PDB file of C-alpha atoms in Angstrom:
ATOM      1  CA  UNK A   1       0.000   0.000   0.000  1.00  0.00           C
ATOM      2  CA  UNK A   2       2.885   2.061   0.890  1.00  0.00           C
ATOM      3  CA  UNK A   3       4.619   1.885  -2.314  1.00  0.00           C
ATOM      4  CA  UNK A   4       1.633   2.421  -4.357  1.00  0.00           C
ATOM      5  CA  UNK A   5       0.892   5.522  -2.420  1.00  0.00           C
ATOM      6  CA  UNK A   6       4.389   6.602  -3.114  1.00  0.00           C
ATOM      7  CA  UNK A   7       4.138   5.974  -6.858  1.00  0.00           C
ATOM      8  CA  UNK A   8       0.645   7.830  -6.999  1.00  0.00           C
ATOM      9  CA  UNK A   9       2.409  10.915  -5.089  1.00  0.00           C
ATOM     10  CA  UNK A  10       5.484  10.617  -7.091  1.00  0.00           C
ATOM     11  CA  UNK A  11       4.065  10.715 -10.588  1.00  0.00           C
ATOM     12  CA  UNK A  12       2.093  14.180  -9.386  1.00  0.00           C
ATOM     13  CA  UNK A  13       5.410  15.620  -7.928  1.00  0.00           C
ATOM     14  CA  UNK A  14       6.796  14.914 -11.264  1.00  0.00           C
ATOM     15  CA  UNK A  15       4.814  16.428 -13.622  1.00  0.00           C
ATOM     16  CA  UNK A  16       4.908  19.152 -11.494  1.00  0.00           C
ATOM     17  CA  UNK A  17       8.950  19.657 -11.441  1.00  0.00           C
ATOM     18  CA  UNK A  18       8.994  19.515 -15.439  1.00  0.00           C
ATOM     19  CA  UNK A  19       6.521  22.586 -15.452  1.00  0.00           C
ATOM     20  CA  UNK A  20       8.823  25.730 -16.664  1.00  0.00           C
ATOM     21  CA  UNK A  21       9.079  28.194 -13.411  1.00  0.00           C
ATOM     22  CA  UNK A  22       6.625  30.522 -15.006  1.00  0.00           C
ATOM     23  CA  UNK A  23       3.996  27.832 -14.611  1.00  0.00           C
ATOM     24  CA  UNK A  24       5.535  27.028 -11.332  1.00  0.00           C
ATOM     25  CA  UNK A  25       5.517  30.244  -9.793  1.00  0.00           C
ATOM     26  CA  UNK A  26       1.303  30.812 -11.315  1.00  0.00           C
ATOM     27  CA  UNK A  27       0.696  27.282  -9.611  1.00  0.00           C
ATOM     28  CA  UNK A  28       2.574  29.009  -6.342  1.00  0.00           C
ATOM     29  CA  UNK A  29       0.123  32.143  -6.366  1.00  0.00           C
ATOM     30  CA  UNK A  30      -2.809  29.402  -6.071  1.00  0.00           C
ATOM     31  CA  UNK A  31      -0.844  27.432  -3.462  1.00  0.00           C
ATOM     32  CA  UNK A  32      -0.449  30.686  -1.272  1.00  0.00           C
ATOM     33  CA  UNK A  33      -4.458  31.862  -1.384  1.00  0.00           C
ATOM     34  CA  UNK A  34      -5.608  28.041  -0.259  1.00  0.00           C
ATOM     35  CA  UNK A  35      -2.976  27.706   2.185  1.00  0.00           C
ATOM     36  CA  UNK A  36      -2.860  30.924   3.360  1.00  0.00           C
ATOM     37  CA  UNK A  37      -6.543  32.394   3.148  1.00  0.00           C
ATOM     38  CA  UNK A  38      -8.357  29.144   2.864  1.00  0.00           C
ATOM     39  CA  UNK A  39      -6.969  26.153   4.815  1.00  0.00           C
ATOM     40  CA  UNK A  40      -4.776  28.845   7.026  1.00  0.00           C
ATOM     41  CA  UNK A  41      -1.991  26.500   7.850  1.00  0.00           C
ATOM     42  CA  UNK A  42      -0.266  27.240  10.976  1.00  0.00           C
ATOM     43  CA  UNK A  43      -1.483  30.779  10.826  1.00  0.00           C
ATOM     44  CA  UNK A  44      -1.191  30.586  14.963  1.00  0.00           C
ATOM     45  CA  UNK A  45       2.176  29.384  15.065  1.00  0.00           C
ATOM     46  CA  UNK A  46       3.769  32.247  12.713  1.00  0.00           C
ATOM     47  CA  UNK A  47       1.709  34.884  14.320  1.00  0.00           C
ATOM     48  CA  UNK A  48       2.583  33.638  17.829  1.00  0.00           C
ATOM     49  CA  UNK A  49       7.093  33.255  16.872  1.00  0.00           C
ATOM     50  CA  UNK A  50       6.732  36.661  15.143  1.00  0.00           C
ATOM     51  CA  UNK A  51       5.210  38.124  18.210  1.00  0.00           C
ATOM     52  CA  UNK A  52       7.673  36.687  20.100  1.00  0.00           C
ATOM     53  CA  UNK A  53      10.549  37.619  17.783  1.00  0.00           C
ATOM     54  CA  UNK A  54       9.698  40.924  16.989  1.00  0.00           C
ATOM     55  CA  UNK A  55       7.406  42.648  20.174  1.00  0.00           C
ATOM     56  CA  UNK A  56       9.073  45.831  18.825  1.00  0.00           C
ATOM     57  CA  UNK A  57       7.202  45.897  15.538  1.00  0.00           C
ATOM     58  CA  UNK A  58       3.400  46.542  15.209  1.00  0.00           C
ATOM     59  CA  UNK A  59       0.712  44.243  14.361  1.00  0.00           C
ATOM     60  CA  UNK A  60       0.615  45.537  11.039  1.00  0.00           C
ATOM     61  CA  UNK A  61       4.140  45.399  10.091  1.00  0.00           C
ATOM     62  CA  UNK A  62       4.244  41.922  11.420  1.00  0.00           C
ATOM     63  CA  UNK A  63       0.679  41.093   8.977  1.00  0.00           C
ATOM     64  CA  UNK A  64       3.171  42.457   6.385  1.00  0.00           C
ATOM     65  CA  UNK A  65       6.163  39.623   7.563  1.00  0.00           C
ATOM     66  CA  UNK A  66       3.848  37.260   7.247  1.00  0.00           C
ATOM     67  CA  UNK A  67       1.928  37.146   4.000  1.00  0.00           C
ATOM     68  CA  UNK A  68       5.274  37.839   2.472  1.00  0.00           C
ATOM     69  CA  UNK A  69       6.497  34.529   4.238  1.00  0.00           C
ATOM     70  CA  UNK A  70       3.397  32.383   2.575  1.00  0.00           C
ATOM     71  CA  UNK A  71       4.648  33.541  -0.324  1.00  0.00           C
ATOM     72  CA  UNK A  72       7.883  32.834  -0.136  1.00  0.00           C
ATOM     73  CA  UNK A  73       6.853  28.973   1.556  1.00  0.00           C
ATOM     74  CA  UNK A  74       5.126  28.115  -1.316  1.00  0.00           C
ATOM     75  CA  UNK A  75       7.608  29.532  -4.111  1.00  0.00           C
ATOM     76  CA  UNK A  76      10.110  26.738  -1.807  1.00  0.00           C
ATOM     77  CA  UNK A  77       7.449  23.987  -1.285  1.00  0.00           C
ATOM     78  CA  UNK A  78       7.769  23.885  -5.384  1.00  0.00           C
ATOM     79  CA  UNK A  79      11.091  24.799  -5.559  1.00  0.00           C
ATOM     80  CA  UNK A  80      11.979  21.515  -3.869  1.00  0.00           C
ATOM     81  CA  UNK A  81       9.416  19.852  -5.859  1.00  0.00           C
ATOM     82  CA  UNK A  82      11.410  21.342  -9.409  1.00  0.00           C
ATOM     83  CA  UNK A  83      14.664  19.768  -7.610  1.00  0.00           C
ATOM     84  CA  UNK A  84      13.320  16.072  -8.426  1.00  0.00           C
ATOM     85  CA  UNK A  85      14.299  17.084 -12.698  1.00  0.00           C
ATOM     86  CA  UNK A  86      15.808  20.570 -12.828  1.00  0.00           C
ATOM     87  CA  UNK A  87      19.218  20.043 -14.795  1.00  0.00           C
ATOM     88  CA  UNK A  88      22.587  20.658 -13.242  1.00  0.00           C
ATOM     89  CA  UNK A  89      23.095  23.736 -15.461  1.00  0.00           C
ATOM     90  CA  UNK A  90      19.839  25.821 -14.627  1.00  0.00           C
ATOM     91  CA  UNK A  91      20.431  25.133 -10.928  1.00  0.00           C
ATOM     92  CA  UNK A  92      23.646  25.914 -11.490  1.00  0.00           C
ATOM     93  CA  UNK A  93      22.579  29.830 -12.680  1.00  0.00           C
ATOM     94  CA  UNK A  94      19.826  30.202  -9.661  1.00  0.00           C
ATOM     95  CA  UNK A  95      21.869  29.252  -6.743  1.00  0.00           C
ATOM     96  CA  UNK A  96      24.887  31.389  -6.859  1.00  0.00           C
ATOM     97  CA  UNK A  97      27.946  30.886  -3.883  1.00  0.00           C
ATOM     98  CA  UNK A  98      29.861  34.195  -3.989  1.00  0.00           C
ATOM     99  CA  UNK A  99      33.111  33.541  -2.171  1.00  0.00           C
ATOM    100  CA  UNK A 100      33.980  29.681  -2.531  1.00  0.00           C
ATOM    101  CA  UNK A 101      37.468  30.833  -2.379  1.00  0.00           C
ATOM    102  CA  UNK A 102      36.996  30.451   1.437  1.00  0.00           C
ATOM    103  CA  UNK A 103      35.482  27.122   1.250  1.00  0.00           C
ATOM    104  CA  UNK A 104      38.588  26.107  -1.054  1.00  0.00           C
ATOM    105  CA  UNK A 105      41.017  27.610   1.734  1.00  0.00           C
ATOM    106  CA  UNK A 106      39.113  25.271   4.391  1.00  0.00           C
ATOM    107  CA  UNK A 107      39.407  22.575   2.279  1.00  0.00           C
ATOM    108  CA  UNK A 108      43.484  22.915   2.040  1.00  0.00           C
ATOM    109  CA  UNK A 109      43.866  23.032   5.850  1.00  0.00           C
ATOM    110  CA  UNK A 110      43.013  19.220   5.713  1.00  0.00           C
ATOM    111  CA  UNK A 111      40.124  18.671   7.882  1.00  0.00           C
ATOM    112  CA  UNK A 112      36.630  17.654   7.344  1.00  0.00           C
ATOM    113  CA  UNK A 113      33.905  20.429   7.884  1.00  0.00           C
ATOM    114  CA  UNK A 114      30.922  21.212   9.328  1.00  0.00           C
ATOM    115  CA  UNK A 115      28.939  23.423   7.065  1.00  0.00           C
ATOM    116  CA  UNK A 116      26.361  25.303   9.700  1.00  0.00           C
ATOM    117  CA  UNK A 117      22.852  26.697   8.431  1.00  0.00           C
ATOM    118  CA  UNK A 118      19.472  27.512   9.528  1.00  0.00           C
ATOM    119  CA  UNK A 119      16.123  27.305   7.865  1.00  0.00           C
ATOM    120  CA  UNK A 120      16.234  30.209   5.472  1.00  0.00           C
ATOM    121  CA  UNK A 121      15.443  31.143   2.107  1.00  0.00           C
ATOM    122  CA  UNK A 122      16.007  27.832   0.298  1.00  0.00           C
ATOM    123  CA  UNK A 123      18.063  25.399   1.943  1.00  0.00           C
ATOM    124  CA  UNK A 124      17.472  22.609  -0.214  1.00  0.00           C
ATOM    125  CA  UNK A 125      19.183  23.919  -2.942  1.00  0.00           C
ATOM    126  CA  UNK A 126      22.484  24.221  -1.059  1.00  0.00           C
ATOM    127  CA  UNK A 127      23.444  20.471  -2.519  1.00  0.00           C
ATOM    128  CA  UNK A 128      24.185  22.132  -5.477  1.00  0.00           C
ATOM    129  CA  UNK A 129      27.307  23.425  -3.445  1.00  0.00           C
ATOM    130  CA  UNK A 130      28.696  19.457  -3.969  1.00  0.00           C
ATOM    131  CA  UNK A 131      29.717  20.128  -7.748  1.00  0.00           C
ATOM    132  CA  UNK A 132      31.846  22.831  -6.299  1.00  0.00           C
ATOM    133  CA  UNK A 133      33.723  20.557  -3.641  1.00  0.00           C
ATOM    134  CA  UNK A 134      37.311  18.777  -3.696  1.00  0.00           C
ATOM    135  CA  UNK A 135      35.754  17.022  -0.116  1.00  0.00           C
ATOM    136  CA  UNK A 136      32.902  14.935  -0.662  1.00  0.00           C
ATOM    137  CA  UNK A 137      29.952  16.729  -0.088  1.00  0.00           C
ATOM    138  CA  UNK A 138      26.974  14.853   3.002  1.00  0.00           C
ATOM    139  CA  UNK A 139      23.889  16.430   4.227  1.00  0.00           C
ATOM    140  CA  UNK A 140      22.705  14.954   7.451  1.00  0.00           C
ATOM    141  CA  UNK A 141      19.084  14.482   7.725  1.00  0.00           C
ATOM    142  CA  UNK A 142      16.298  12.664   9.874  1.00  0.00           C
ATOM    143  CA  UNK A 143      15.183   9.480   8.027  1.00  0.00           C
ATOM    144  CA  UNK A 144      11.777   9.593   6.516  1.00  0.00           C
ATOM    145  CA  UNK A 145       9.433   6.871   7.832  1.00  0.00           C
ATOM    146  CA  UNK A 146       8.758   5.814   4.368  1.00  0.00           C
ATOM    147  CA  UNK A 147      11.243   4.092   2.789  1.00  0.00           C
ATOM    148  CA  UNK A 148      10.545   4.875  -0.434  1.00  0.00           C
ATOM    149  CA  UNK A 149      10.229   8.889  -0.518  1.00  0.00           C
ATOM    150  CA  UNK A 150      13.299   8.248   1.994  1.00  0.00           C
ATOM    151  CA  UNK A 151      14.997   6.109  -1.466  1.00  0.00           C
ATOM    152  CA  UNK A 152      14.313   9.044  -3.468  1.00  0.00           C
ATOM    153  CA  UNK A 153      15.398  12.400  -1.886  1.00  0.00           C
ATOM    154  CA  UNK A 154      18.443  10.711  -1.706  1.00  0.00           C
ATOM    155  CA  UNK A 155      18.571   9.704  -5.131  1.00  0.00           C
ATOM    156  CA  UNK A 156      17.743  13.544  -5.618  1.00  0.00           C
ATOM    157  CA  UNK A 157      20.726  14.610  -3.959  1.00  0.00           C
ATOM    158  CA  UNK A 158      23.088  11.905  -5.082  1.00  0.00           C
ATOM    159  CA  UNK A 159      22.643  14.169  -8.564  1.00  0.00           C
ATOM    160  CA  UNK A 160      24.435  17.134  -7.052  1.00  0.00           C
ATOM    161  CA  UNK A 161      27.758  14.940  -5.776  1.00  0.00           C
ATOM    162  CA  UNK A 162      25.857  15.134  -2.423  1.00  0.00           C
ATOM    163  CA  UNK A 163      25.117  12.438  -0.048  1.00  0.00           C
ATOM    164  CA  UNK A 164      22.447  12.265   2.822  1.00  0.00           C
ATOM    165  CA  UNK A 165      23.444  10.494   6.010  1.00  0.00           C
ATOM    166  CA  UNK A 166      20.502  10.026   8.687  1.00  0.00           C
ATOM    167  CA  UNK A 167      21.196  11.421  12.500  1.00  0.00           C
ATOM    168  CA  UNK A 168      21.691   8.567  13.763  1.00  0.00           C
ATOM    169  CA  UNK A 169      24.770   7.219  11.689  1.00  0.00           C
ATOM    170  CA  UNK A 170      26.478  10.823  11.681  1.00  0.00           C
ATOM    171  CA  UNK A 171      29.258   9.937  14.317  1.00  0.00           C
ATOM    172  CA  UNK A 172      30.021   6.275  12.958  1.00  0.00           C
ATOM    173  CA  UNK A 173      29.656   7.685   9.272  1.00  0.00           C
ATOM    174  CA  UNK A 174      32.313  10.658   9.958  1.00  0.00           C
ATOM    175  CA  UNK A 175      34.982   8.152  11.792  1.00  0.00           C
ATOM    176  CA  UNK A 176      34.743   5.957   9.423  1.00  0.00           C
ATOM    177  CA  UNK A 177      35.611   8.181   6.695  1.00  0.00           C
ATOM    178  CA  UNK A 178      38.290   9.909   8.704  1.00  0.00           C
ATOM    179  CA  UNK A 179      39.704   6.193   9.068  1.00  0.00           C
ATOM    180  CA  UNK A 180      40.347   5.587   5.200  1.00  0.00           C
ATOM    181  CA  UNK A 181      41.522   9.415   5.104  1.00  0.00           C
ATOM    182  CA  UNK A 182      38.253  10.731   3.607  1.00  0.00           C
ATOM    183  CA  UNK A 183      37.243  14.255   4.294  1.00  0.00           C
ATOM    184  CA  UNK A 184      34.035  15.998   3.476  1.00  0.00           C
ATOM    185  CA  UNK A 185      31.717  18.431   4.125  1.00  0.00           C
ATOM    186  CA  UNK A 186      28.769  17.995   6.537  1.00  0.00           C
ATOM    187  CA  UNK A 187      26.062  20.361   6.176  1.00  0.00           C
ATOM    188  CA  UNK A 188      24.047  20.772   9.568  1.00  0.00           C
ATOM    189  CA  UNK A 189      20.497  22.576   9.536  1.00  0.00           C
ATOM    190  CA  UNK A 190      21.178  23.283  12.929  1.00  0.00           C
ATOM    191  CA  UNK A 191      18.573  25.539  13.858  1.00  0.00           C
ATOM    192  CA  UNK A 192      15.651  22.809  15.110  1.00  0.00           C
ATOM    193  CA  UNK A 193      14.200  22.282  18.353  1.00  0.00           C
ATOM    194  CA  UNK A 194      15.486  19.294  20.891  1.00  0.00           C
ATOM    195  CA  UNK A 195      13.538  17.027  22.385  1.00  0.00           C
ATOM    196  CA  UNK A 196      13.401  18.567  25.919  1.00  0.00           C
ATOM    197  CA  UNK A 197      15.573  16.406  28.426  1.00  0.00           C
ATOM    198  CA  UNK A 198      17.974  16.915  31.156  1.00  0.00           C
ATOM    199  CA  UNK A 199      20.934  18.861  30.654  1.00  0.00           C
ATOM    200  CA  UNK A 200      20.348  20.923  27.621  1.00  0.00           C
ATOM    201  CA  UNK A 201      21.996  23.663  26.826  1.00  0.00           C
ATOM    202  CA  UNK A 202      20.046  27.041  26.706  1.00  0.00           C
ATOM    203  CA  UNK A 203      20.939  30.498  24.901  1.00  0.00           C
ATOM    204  CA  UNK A 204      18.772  33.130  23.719  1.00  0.00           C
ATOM    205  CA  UNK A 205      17.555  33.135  20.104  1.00  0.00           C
ATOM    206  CA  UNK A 206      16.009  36.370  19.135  1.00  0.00           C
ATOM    207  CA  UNK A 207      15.902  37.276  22.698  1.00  0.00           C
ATOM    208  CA  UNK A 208      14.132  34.347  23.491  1.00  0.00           C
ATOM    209  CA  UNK A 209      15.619  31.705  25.723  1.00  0.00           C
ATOM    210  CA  UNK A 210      15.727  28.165  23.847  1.00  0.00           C
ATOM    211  CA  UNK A 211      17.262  24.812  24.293  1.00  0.00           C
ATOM    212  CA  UNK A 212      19.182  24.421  21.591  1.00  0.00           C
ATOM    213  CA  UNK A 213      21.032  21.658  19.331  1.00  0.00           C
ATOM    214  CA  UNK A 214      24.680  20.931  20.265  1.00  0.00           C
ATOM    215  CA  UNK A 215      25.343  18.307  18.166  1.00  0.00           C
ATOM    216  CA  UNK A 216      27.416  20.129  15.351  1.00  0.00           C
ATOM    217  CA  UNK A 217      29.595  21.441  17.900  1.00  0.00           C
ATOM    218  CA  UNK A 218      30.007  18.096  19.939  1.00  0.00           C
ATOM    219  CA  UNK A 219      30.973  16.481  16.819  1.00  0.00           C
ATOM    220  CA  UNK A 220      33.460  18.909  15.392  1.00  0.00           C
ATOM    221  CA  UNK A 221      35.225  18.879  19.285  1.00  0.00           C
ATOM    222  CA  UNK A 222      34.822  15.213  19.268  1.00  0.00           C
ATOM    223  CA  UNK A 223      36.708  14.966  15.960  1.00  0.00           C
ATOM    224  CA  UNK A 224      38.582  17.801  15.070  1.00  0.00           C
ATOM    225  CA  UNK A 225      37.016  18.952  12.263  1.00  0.00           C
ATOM    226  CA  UNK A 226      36.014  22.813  10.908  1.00  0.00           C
ATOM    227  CA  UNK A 227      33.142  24.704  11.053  1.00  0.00           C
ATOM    228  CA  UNK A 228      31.829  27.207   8.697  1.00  0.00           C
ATOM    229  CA  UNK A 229      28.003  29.303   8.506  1.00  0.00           C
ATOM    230  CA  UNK A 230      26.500  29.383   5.200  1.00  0.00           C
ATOM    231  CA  UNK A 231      24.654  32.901   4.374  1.00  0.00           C
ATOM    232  CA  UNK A 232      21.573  32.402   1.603  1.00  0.00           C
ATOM    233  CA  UNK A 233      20.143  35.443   0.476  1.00  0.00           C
ATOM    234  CA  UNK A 234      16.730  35.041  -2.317  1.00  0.00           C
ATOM    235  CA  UNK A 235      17.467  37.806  -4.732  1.00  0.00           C
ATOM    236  CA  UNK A 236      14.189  37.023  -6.169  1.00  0.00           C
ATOM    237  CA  UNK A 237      11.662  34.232  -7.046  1.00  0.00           C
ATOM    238  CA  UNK A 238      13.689  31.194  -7.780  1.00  0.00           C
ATOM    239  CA  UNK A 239      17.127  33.126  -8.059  1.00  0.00           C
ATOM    240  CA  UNK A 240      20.015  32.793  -4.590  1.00  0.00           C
ATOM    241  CA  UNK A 241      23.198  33.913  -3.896  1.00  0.00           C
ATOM    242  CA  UNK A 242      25.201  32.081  -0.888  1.00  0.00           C
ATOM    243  CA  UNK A 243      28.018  33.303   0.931  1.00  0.00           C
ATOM    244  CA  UNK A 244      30.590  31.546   3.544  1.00  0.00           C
ATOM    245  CA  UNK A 245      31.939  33.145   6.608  1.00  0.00           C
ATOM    246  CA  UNK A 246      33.884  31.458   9.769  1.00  0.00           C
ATOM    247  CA  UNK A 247      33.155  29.612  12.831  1.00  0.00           C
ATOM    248  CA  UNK A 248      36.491  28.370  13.473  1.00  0.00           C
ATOM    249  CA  UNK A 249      39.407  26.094  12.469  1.00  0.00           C
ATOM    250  CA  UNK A 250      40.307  25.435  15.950  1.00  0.00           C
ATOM    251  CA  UNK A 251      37.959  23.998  17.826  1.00  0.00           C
ATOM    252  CA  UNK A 252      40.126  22.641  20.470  1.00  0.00           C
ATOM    253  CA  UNK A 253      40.952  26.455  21.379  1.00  0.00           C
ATOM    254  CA  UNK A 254      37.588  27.766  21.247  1.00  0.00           C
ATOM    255  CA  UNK A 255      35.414  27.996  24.509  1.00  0.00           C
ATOM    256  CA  UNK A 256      32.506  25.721  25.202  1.00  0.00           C
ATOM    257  CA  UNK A 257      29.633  26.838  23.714  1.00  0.00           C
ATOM    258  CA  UNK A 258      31.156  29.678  21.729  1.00  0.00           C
ATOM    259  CA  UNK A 259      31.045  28.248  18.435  1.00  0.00           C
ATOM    260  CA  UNK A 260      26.778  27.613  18.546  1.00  0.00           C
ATOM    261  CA  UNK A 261      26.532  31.296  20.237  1.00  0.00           C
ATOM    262  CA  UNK A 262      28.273  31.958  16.288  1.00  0.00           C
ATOM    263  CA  UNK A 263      25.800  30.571  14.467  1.00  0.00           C
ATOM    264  CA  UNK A 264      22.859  31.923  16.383  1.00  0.00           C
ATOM    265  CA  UNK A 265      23.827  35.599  16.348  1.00  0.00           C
ATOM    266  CA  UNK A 266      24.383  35.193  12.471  1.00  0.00           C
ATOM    267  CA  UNK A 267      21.057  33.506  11.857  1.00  0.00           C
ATOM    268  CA  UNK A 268      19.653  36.490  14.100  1.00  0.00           C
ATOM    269  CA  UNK A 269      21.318  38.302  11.899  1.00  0.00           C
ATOM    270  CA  UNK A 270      20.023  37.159   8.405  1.00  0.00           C
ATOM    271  CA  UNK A 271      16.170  37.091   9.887  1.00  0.00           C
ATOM    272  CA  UNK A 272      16.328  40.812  11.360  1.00  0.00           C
ATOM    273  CA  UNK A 273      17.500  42.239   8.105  1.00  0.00           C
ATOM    274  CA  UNK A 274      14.679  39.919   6.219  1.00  0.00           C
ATOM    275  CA  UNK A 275      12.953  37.697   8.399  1.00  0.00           C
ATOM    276  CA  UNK A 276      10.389  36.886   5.477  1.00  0.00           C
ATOM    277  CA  UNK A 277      12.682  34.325   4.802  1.00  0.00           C
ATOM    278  CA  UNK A 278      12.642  32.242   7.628  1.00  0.00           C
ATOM    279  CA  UNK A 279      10.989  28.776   8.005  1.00  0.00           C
ATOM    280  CA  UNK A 280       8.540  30.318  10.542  1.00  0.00           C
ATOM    281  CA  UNK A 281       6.055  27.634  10.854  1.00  0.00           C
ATOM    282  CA  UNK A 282       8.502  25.393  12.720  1.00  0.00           C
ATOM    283  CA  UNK A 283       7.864  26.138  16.332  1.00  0.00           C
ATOM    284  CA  UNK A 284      11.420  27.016  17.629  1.00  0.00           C
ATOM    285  CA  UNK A 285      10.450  28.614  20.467  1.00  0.00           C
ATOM    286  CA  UNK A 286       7.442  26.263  22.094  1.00  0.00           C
ATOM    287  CA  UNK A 287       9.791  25.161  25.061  1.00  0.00           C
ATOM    288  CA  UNK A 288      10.194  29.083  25.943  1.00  0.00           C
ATOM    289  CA  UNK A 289       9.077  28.792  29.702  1.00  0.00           C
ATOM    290  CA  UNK A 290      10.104  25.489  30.416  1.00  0.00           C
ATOM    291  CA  UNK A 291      14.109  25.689  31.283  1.00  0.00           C
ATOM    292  CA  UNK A 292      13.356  25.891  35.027  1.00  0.00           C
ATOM    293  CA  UNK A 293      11.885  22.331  34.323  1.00  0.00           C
ATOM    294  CA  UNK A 294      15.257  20.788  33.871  1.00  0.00           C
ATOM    295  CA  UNK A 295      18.477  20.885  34.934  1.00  0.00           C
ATOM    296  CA  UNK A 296      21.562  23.343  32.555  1.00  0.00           C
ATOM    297  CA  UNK A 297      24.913  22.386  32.194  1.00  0.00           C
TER     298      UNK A 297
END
């Protein structure tokens, strides 16, 4: 049953990701005003993090942040969707990385990296970053439930010289590349919400305080390996540029904690100058009031 809900759902996506982006984008407009206005997905939830986020703005100039973020959700709901058969070339001239040069100089100090970024404009396209790499290029993902769609967006990505590796085998994955002398790059979304437990770590996103995901950090300490922040900026529908800025090549040297604080002030950064951008349905701040509940490091 599985499968042949897979193959009903897959032949739809498909037809839709050979539409030309005009067609795409018209298809978008529709997908915005039943989403939006209609069915009014998550309405609550983006109201509630923008309030929360931004208590300095009005409610009108926060009505404005959001209707411009349906739009731009939908625009990278089919985005993704045109991933499954857009050609390496046309990708190629709509995801722009303006200063690989750094990435190359990373890649010469002979350590694997850790390739930090948040849920902004469109991630997804990122992978294209792998025909671009000397390292081999692995996005690290949660495994979908269905092992089918799970099959294929990593057949999608396997197009771009990219390969997914699920949470769980990040650690053994990464040592046991570094054992046959195999470095790549390891591209964290790093800006989810844990599953609350004991010991978290805390720090204040958007002057909000949050648990927040150590993992990228643990594992570049753990094994010595770099970290940079990827910067994604959407120029316009269907058109990025990326940029690449530091985190550190010494880990060992840097303080506990220091290089996540990184990586949260320059997300902060990105979403105050456009928050539009930002995956704002994805409730980052629901465990707000609950640090007293459990114990800090």
């Amino acid at each position: 049953m599985k499968y042949i809900l897979f193959i009903i759902i897959y032949s739809v996506l498909w037809l839709i990701s050979i539409l030309p982006f005009s067609v795409l984008y018209f298809l978008s407009n529709f997908v915005y005003f039943v989403l939006y206005k209609v069915v009014k997905y998550r309405v609550k939830t983006v109201r509630a993090n923008l309030k929360l986020a931004f208590p300095e703005l009005n409610g009108a100039e926060r009505k404005q942040i959001e209707k411009d973020f349906y739009i731009h959700l939908c625009d990278l709901f089919l985005e993704m969707v045109k991933t499954i058969t857009i050609p390496v070339k046309e990708l190629d001239k709509r995801f722009i990385f303006e200063n690989l040069e750094l990435m190359k100089e990373y890649e010469k100090k002979g350590k694997s990296i850790i390739l930090m970024l948040p849920h902004y404009g469109n991630w997804e396209w990122v992978i294209i970053l792998g025909q671009y790499l000397d390292f081999k290029g692995f996005g690290i993902y949660k495994k979908l439930a269905n092992k089918y769609f799970d099959k294929l967006f990593r057949d999608i990505r396997s197009r771009f010289n990219a390969e997914l590796v699920s949470t769980q085998d990040t650690t053994g994955v990464i040592r046991e590349n570094q054992s046959k002398n195999l470095y790549g790059v390891y591209l964290f979304l790093s800006d989810q919400t844990p599953l609350l437990r004991p010991n978290l770590h805390w720090e204040k996103f958007m002057g909000v305080e949050v648990p927040v995901h150590m993992g990228a950090e643990v594992l570049a300490r753990k094994l010595d390996m770099n970290m940079l922040y990827i910067n994604i900026e959407k120029i316009k529908r269907g058109h990025y540029k990326a940029s690449f800025s530091e985190i550190t090549d010494d880990i060992k040297n840097e303080p506990k904690y220091k290089p996540t604080r990184m990586f949260l002030d320059k997300v902060e950064e990105q979403i105050r100058k456009k928050p539009q951008y930002y995956f704002w349905t994805h409730k980052r701040w629901k465990h707000k009031d609950q640090k007293d509940q459990f114990k800090t490091k």
